[in-house]
CSV table of C-alpha atoms in Angstrom, one decimal:
chain,number,residue,atom,x,y,z
A,1,MET,CA,148.7,154.4,226.7
A,2,ALA,CA,146.1,152.9,229.0
A,3,SER,CA,143.7,152.4,226.1
A,4,ILE,CA,146.4,150.9,223.9
A,5,LEU,CA,147.6,148.2,226.3
A,6,PRO,CA,144.4,146.1,226.3
A,7,THR,CA,144.4,146.0,222.5
A,8,LEU,CA,148.1,144.9,222.4
A,9,GLN,CA,147.4,142.2,225.0
A,10,PHE,CA,144.3,141.1,223.0
A,11,ILE,CA,146.5,140.7,219.9
A,12,ALA,CA,149.3,138.9,221.8
A,13,ARG,CA,146.8,136.3,223.2
A,14,HIS,CA,144.6,135.8,220.1
A,15,PRO,CA,144.8,132.3,218.6
A,16,LEU,CA,145.3,133.6,215.1
A,17,SER,CA,148.0,136.2,215.9
A,18,SER,CA,149.8,134.8,219.0
A,19,ARG,CA,152.4,133.0,217.0
A,20,ARG,CA,153.0,136.0,214.7
A,21,PRO,CA,152.2,139.0,216.9
A,22,PHE,CA,154.4,141.4,215.2
A,23,SER,CA,152.5,141.1,211.9
A,24,ALA,CA,149.3,141.9,213.9
A,25,TYR,CA,151.0,144.8,215.6
A,26,TRP,CA,152.0,146.1,212.2
A,27,ARG,CA,148.4,145.9,211.0
A,28,TYR,CA,147.3,147.7,214.2
A,29,ALA,CA,149.8,150.5,213.6
A,30,ARG,CA,148.9,150.8,209.9
A,31,TRP,CA,145.2,151.0,210.9
A,32,GLN,CA,145.9,153.9,213.3
A,33,VAL,CA,147.4,155.9,210.5
A,34,GLU,CA,144.9,154.9,207.7
A,35,SER,CA,141.9,155.6,209.9
A,36,ARG,CA,143.0,159.1,210.6
A,37,LEU,CA,143.7,159.8,206.9
A,38,ARG,CA,140.4,158.5,205.6
A,39,ASP,CA,136.9,158.5,206.9
A,40,GLU,CA,136.5,154.8,206.1
A,41,VAL,CA,138.7,151.9,205.0
A,42,GLU,CA,137.7,149.0,202.7
A,43,PHE,CA,139.2,146.0,204.4
A,44,HIS,CA,139.7,142.9,202.4
A,45,TRP,CA,138.8,140.0,204.7
A,46,ILE,CA,138.3,136.3,204.2
A,47,GLU,CA,137.8,134.4,200.9
A,48,GLY,CA,137.2,137.7,199.0
A,49,SER,CA,134.8,139.2,201.6
A,50,LYS,CA,135.2,142.8,202.6
A,51,LEU,CA,134.3,145.1,205.5
A,52,ILE,CA,134.0,148.9,205.4
A,53,VAL,CA,135.4,150.0,208.7
A,54,ARG,CA,135.8,153.4,210.4
A,55,ASN,CA,137.8,154.5,213.4
A,56,GLY,CA,136.0,153.5,216.6
A,57,MET,CA,134.4,150.3,215.3
A,58,THR,CA,135.9,148.2,218.0
A,59,GLY,CA,134.7,144.7,217.0
A,60,ALA,CA,135.4,145.3,213.3
A,61,THR,CA,138.9,146.6,213.9
A,62,GLY,CA,139.7,143.4,215.8
A,63,ASN,CA,139.1,141.6,212.5
A,64,ILE,CA,141.7,143.8,210.9
A,65,TYR,CA,144.3,143.1,213.6
A,66,CYS,CA,143.7,139.3,214.1
A,67,GLY,CA,141.5,138.0,211.3
A,68,LEU,CA,138.6,136.9,213.4
A,69,HIS,CA,137.9,139.2,216.3
A,70,GLU,CA,135.7,136.7,218.2
A,71,PHE,CA,137.6,133.6,217.1
A,72,VAL,CA,135.6,130.8,218.7
A,73,ASP,CA,132.1,132.1,217.7
A,74,MET,CA,133.1,133.2,214.2
A,75,ALA,CA,134.9,129.9,213.6
A,76,PHE,CA,131.9,128.0,214.8
A,77,LEU,CA,129.7,129.8,212.3
A,78,LEU,CA,132.2,129.1,209.5
A,79,HIS,CA,132.4,125.4,210.4
A,80,LEU,CA,128.6,125.0,210.7
A,81,LEU,CA,126.8,126.9,208.0
A,82,ARG,CA,126.2,125.6,204.5
A,83,PRO,CA,124.9,127.3,201.4
A,84,GLY,CA,121.1,127.9,201.7
A,85,ASP,CA,121.1,127.6,205.6
A,86,LEU,CA,119.4,130.5,207.4
A,87,PHE,CA,121.5,132.5,209.9
A,88,VAL,CA,119.8,135.0,212.2
A,89,ASP,CA,122.1,137.8,213.4
A,90,VAL,CA,120.4,139.5,216.4
A,91,GLY,CA,122.4,142.6,217.2
A,92,ALA,CA,124.2,142.6,213.9
A,93,ASN,CA,126.0,145.8,214.3
A,94,ILE,CA,127.9,146.5,211.1
A,95,GLY,CA,127.4,142.9,209.9
A,96,SER,CA,130.7,141.1,210.5
A,97,TYR,CA,128.9,137.8,211.3
A,98,THR,CA,126.4,138.4,208.5
A,99,VAL,CA,129.3,138.8,206.0
A,100,LEU,CA,130.9,135.6,207.1
A,101,ALA,CA,127.6,133.7,206.9
A,102,SER,CA,126.4,135.0,203.5
A,103,ALA,CA,129.6,136.0,201.7
A,104,VAL,CA,131.9,133.2,202.9
A,105,CYS,CA,129.5,130.3,203.7
A,106,GLY,CA,126.8,131.1,201.1
A,107,ALA,CA,124.1,131.0,203.7
A,108,ARG,CA,121.0,133.3,203.9
A,109,SER,CA,121.0,135.8,206.7
A,110,ILE,CA,118.5,137.9,208.6
A,111,ALA,CA,120.5,140.8,210.1
A,112,ILE,CA,118.7,142.6,212.9
A,113,GLU,CA,120.0,145.9,214.3
A,114,PRO,CA,118.1,148.7,216.0
A,115,ASP,CA,120.5,151.7,215.7
A,116,PRO,CA,119.7,153.7,212.5
A,117,GLY,CA,123.3,154.8,211.9
A,118,THR,CA,124.7,151.4,212.4
A,119,VAL,CA,122.1,150.0,210.0
A,120,GLN,CA,123.5,152.2,207.3
A,121,SER,CA,127.0,150.7,207.9
A,122,LEU,CA,125.5,147.2,207.9
A,123,LYS,CA,123.8,147.9,204.5
A,124,ARG,CA,127.0,149.2,203.1
A,125,ASN,CA,128.8,145.9,204.0
A,126,VAL,CA,126.0,143.9,202.5
A,127,GLU,CA,126.2,146.0,199.3
A,128,ILE,CA,130.0,145.9,198.9
A,129,ASN,CA,129.9,142.1,199.3
A,130,ARG,CA,127.1,141.8,196.7
A,131,ILE,CA,125.0,139.6,199.0
A,132,GLY,CA,121.8,141.6,199.0
A,133,ASP,CA,120.0,138.6,197.5
A,134,ARG,CA,120.9,136.5,200.5
A,135,VAL,CA,120.5,139.1,203.3
A,136,THR,CA,117.4,140.7,204.8
A,137,VAL,CA,118.2,143.7,207.0
A,138,ILE,CA,115.6,144.5,209.7
A,139,GLU,CA,115.9,147.8,211.7
A,140,ALA,CA,114.4,146.9,215.1
A,141,ALA,CA,115.3,145.9,218.6
A,142,ILE,CA,114.3,142.3,219.6
A,143,GLY,CA,112.3,141.7,222.8
A,144,ALA,CA,109.6,139.8,224.6
A,145,ALA,CA,106.7,141.7,222.9
A,146,ALA,CA,106.2,144.1,220.0
A,147,GLY,CA,106.3,147.8,220.9
A,148,MET,CA,108.8,150.7,221.3
A,149,VAL,CA,111.8,151.0,223.6
A,150,ARG,CA,114.4,153.6,224.4
A,151,PHE,CA,117.9,152.7,223.0
A,152,THR,CA,121.3,154.3,223.7
A,153,VAL,CA,123.2,156.2,221.0
A,154,GLY,CA,126.9,156.8,220.6
A,155,LYS,CA,128.2,153.7,222.3
A,156,ASP,CA,129.4,151.8,219.1
A,157,THR,CA,129.2,148.0,219.7
A,158,THR,CA,127.8,148.5,223.2
A,159,ASN,CA,124.6,150.4,222.3
A,160,ARG,CA,121.8,148.7,224.3
A,161,VAL,CA,118.3,149.1,225.6
A,162,ALA,CA,118.5,152.3,227.7
A,163,ALA,CA,118.5,152.4,231.5
A,164,ALA,CA,116.8,155.2,233.4
A,165,SER,CA,120.1,156.9,234.0
A,166,ASP,CA,121.1,157.0,230.3
A,167,GLU,CA,120.7,160.5,228.8
A,168,ALA,CA,121.6,160.0,225.1
A,169,THR,CA,118.8,157.8,223.8
A,170,ARG,CA,116.3,157.4,221.0
A,171,GLU,CA,113.1,155.4,220.6
A,172,VAL,CA,113.3,152.3,218.4
A,173,LYS,CA,110.8,149.7,217.3
A,174,VAL,CA,110.7,146.3,219.1
A,175,ARG,CA,109.8,143.1,217.4
A,176,THR,CA,109.9,139.4,218.5
A,177,LEU,CA,111.9,136.6,216.9
A,178,ASP,CA,108.7,134.5,216.8
A,179,ASP,CA,107.2,137.2,214.6
A,180,ILE,CA,110.2,137.7,212.3
A,181,LEU,CA,110.9,134.0,212.0
A,182,ALA,CA,107.4,132.6,211.9
A,183,ASN,CA,107.6,131.1,208.4
A,184,THR,CA,111.3,130.3,208.3
A,185,ASP,CA,113.7,127.5,209.3
A,186,PRO,CA,116.8,129.0,211.0
A,187,VAL,CA,119.9,126.9,211.5
A,188,LEU,CA,122.0,129.3,213.7
A,189,ILE,CA,121.0,132.3,215.8
A,190,LYS,CA,123.6,134.6,217.3
A,191,MET,CA,122.5,137.1,220.0
A,192,ASP,CA,124.6,140.1,220.9
A,193,VAL,CA,122.2,142.3,222.8
A,194,GLU,CA,124.2,143.6,225.8
A,195,GLY,CA,122.3,141.7,228.6
A,196,TYR,CA,118.8,141.8,227.0
A,197,GLU,CA,118.9,138.1,226.3
A,198,PRO,CA,116.1,137.1,228.7
A,199,GLN,CA,113.7,139.4,226.9
A,200,VAL,CA,114.8,138.1,223.5
A,201,ILE,CA,114.4,134.5,224.6
A,202,ALA,CA,111.0,135.2,226.1
A,203,GLY,CA,109.8,136.3,222.6
A,204,ALA,CA,111.4,133.4,220.8
A,205,LEU,CA,109.8,130.3,222.4
A,206,ALA,CA,108.2,129.1,219.1
A,207,THR,CA,111.5,129.7,217.3
A,208,LEU,CA,113.5,127.6,219.8
A,209,ALA,CA,111.1,124.8,219.1
A,210,LYS,CA,111.9,124.7,215.4
A,211,GLN,CA,113.6,121.5,214.5
A,212,SER,CA,115.8,123.2,211.9
A,213,LEU,CA,117.6,125.2,214.6
A,214,ALA,CA,121.0,123.7,215.3
A,215,ALA,CA,122.6,126.2,217.6
A,216,VAL,CA,122.2,129.5,219.5
A,217,ILE,CA,125.1,131.7,220.6
A,218,THR,CA,124.5,134.1,223.4
A,219,GLU,CA,126.8,136.5,225.4
A,220,THR,CA,125.2,136.0,228.8
A,221,THR,CA,123.0,133.5,230.6
A,222,ASP,CA,120.9,133.4,233.7
A,223,PRO,CA,118.6,130.9,235.5
A,224,MET,CA,115.6,131.8,233.2
A,225,ILE,CA,117.6,131.3,230.1
A,226,GLU,CA,119.0,128.0,231.5
A,227,SER,CA,115.5,126.8,232.2
A,228,VAL,CA,114.1,127.7,228.8
A,229,MET,CA,117.0,126.2,226.8
A,230,LYS,CA,116.9,123.0,228.8
A,231,ASN,CA,113.1,122.7,228.3
A,232,CYS,CA,113.7,123.1,224.6
A,233,GLY,CA,116.3,120.3,224.7
A,234,PHE,CA,119.5,122.3,224.6
A,235,VAL,CA,122.6,121.9,226.8
A,236,ARG,CA,125.4,124.2,227.5
A,237,ALA,CA,128.6,123.3,225.7
A,238,THR,CA,132.1,124.4,224.8
A,239,TYR,CA,133.6,124.5,221.3
A,240,SER,CA,137.2,124.3,220.1
A,241,PRO,CA,137.7,125.5,216.5
A,242,ILE,CA,141.2,124.0,216.3
A,243,GLU,CA,140.3,120.6,217.7
A,244,ARG,CA,136.8,120.8,216.1
A,245,SER,CA,135.5,119.6,219.5
A,246,ILE,CA,132.1,120.2,221.2
A,247,VAL,CA,131.8,119.1,224.8
A,248,ALA,CA,128.6,119.4,226.9
A,249,GLY,CA,128.9,121.2,230.2
A,250,GLY,CA,131.8,123.3,231.4
A,251,GLY,CA,132.3,126.3,233.6
A,252,ARG,CA,133.3,129.6,231.9
A,253,VAL,CA,132.3,128.7,228.4
A,254,ALA,CA,131.5,129.6,224.9
A,255,GLN,CA,128.0,128.3,225.1
A,256,TYR,CA,126.1,126.9,222.2
A,257,ALA,CA,122.8,125.2,221.7
A,258,VAL,CA,122.4,122.3,219.3
A,259,ARG,CA,119.3,120.4,218.6
A,260,GLN,CA,119.7,117.9,215.8
A,261,ALA,CA,122.2,116.4,213.5
A,262,ARG,CA,122.8,117.9,210.1
A,263,SER,CA,121.4,114.7,208.5
A,264,GLY,CA,122.0,114.4,204.7
A,265,GLN,CA,124.4,117.4,204.7
A,266,GLY,CA,127.7,115.7,205.4
A,267,THR,CA,130.2,116.5,208.2
A,268,ALA,CA,132.2,119.6,208.9
A,269,LYS,CA,135.2,118.4,206.9
A,270,ASP,CA,133.0,118.3,203.7
A,271,GLY,CA,132.4,122.0,203.9
A,272,PRO,CA,134.3,124.9,202.5
A,273,SER,CA,137.8,125.7,203.9
A,274,PRO,CA,138.2,129.5,204.4
A,275,ARG,CA,141.6,130.9,205.2
A,276,CYS,CA,142.1,133.6,207.8
A,277,ARG,CA,145.6,135.2,208.3
A,278,GLY,CA,147.2,132.2,206.7
A,279,HIS,CA,145.3,129.7,208.9
A,280,ARG,CA,143.2,127.0,207.3
A,281,LEU,CA,140.1,127.0,209.5
A,282,MET,CA,138.6,123.7,208.6
A,283,ASN,CA,141.4,121.2,208.5
A,284,TYR,CA,140.0,119.0,211.3
A,285,HIS,CA,137.1,116.6,211.5
A,286,GLN,CA,134.5,116.9,214.4
A,287,LYS,CA,135.5,114.9,217.5
A,288,TYR,CA,134.8,115.1,221.2
A,289,ALA,CA,137.7,116.3,223.4
A,290,THR,CA,138.7,119.0,225.9
A,291,ALA,CA,137.5,122.2,224.4
A,292,TYR,CA,139.0,125.7,224.1
A,293,VAL,CA,136.6,128.2,225.7
A,294,ASN,CA,135.8,131.9,225.6
A,295,ASP,CA,133.4,134.2,227.3
A,296,HIS,CA,130.4,133.7,225.1
A,297,THR,CA,127.7,131.0,225.4
A,298,GLU,CA,126.8,128.4,222.9
A,299,TRP,CA,123.7,126.2,223.5
A,300,LEU,CA,123.6,122.7,221.9
A,301,ARG,CA,121.0,120.0,221.6
A,302,ARG,CA,122.8,117.7,219.2
A,303,CYS,CA,126.2,118.2,217.6
A,304,PRO,CA,125.5,120.3,214.5
A,305,LEU,CA,128.6,118.9,212.7
A,306,CYS,CA,127.9,115.2,213.1
A,307,ALA,CA,125.2,112.8,214.1
A,308,ARG,CA,126.1,112.4,217.8
A,309,GLY,CA,124.0,113.6,220.7
A,310,LEU,CA,125.5,115.7,223.5
A,311,GLY,CA,123.4,114.5,226.5
A,312,SER,CA,126.0,112.1,227.8
A,313,ALA,CA,129.1,114.0,226.8
A,314,THR,CA,131.7,114.4,229.5
A,315,PRO,CA,132.2,118.0,230.7
């Protein structure tokens, strides 16, 4: 019961299920049965996209219950990316963000995941969505310099670079973002690296200087990350998917980094309008207002959805 209660609370508070929680509770109950009868389930997701999900895949099952497990960050991706854009998924896990970027938005993706078993699940989701021509999968950890590192195993979405006390580990290859993205023009980077962000950022200084880069999403931040992002022209900001609002500053935030306007590409309301659990996700034009926040970090230089800068925006 102790493990069930947080999930039920998550469903009750989620923006896409809070008004209809019993439908989400039914999906939760049905998943508990189906996942015990079958090794894996093919889940029909957004706009014809699919996910192959197994019991224990925490983030992926949140998509089954509520539509978008990480509502703010996933909606930001859906609102931002256009066909042909390049999305970089650092810590891709089974590929939920990659599927949204390439199957729903039509963007190109580089999906980076160090765990060999998880990489196989990631490739399955790329294959089932028929987006292999738009997705490059790289099996590696990302750090400050190339080399090798010990990585945990058996922790599902929380596998990470191993600490000295970790027993179940394996050695994985380490590459830098500057190496991988040297001849590319990324628009959005998402980092989910379980506290390893400082090392990832240290190996991405040339990447952060690319003028194509509109936004960076990170889970955590520290003074070093704050300094690097500021020197690259980024500011912390919050984003509200419902209000389509980006506001510079804020306290406990979903932090983004935006560099430049999407000149010549139109505004957010010109893009596709995916549905998720009956909600039209792109009904609202970009504006500045008080923002809904979550526990991730988005770094912004300029609003990626319109031509306005963020430097003087009101927290």
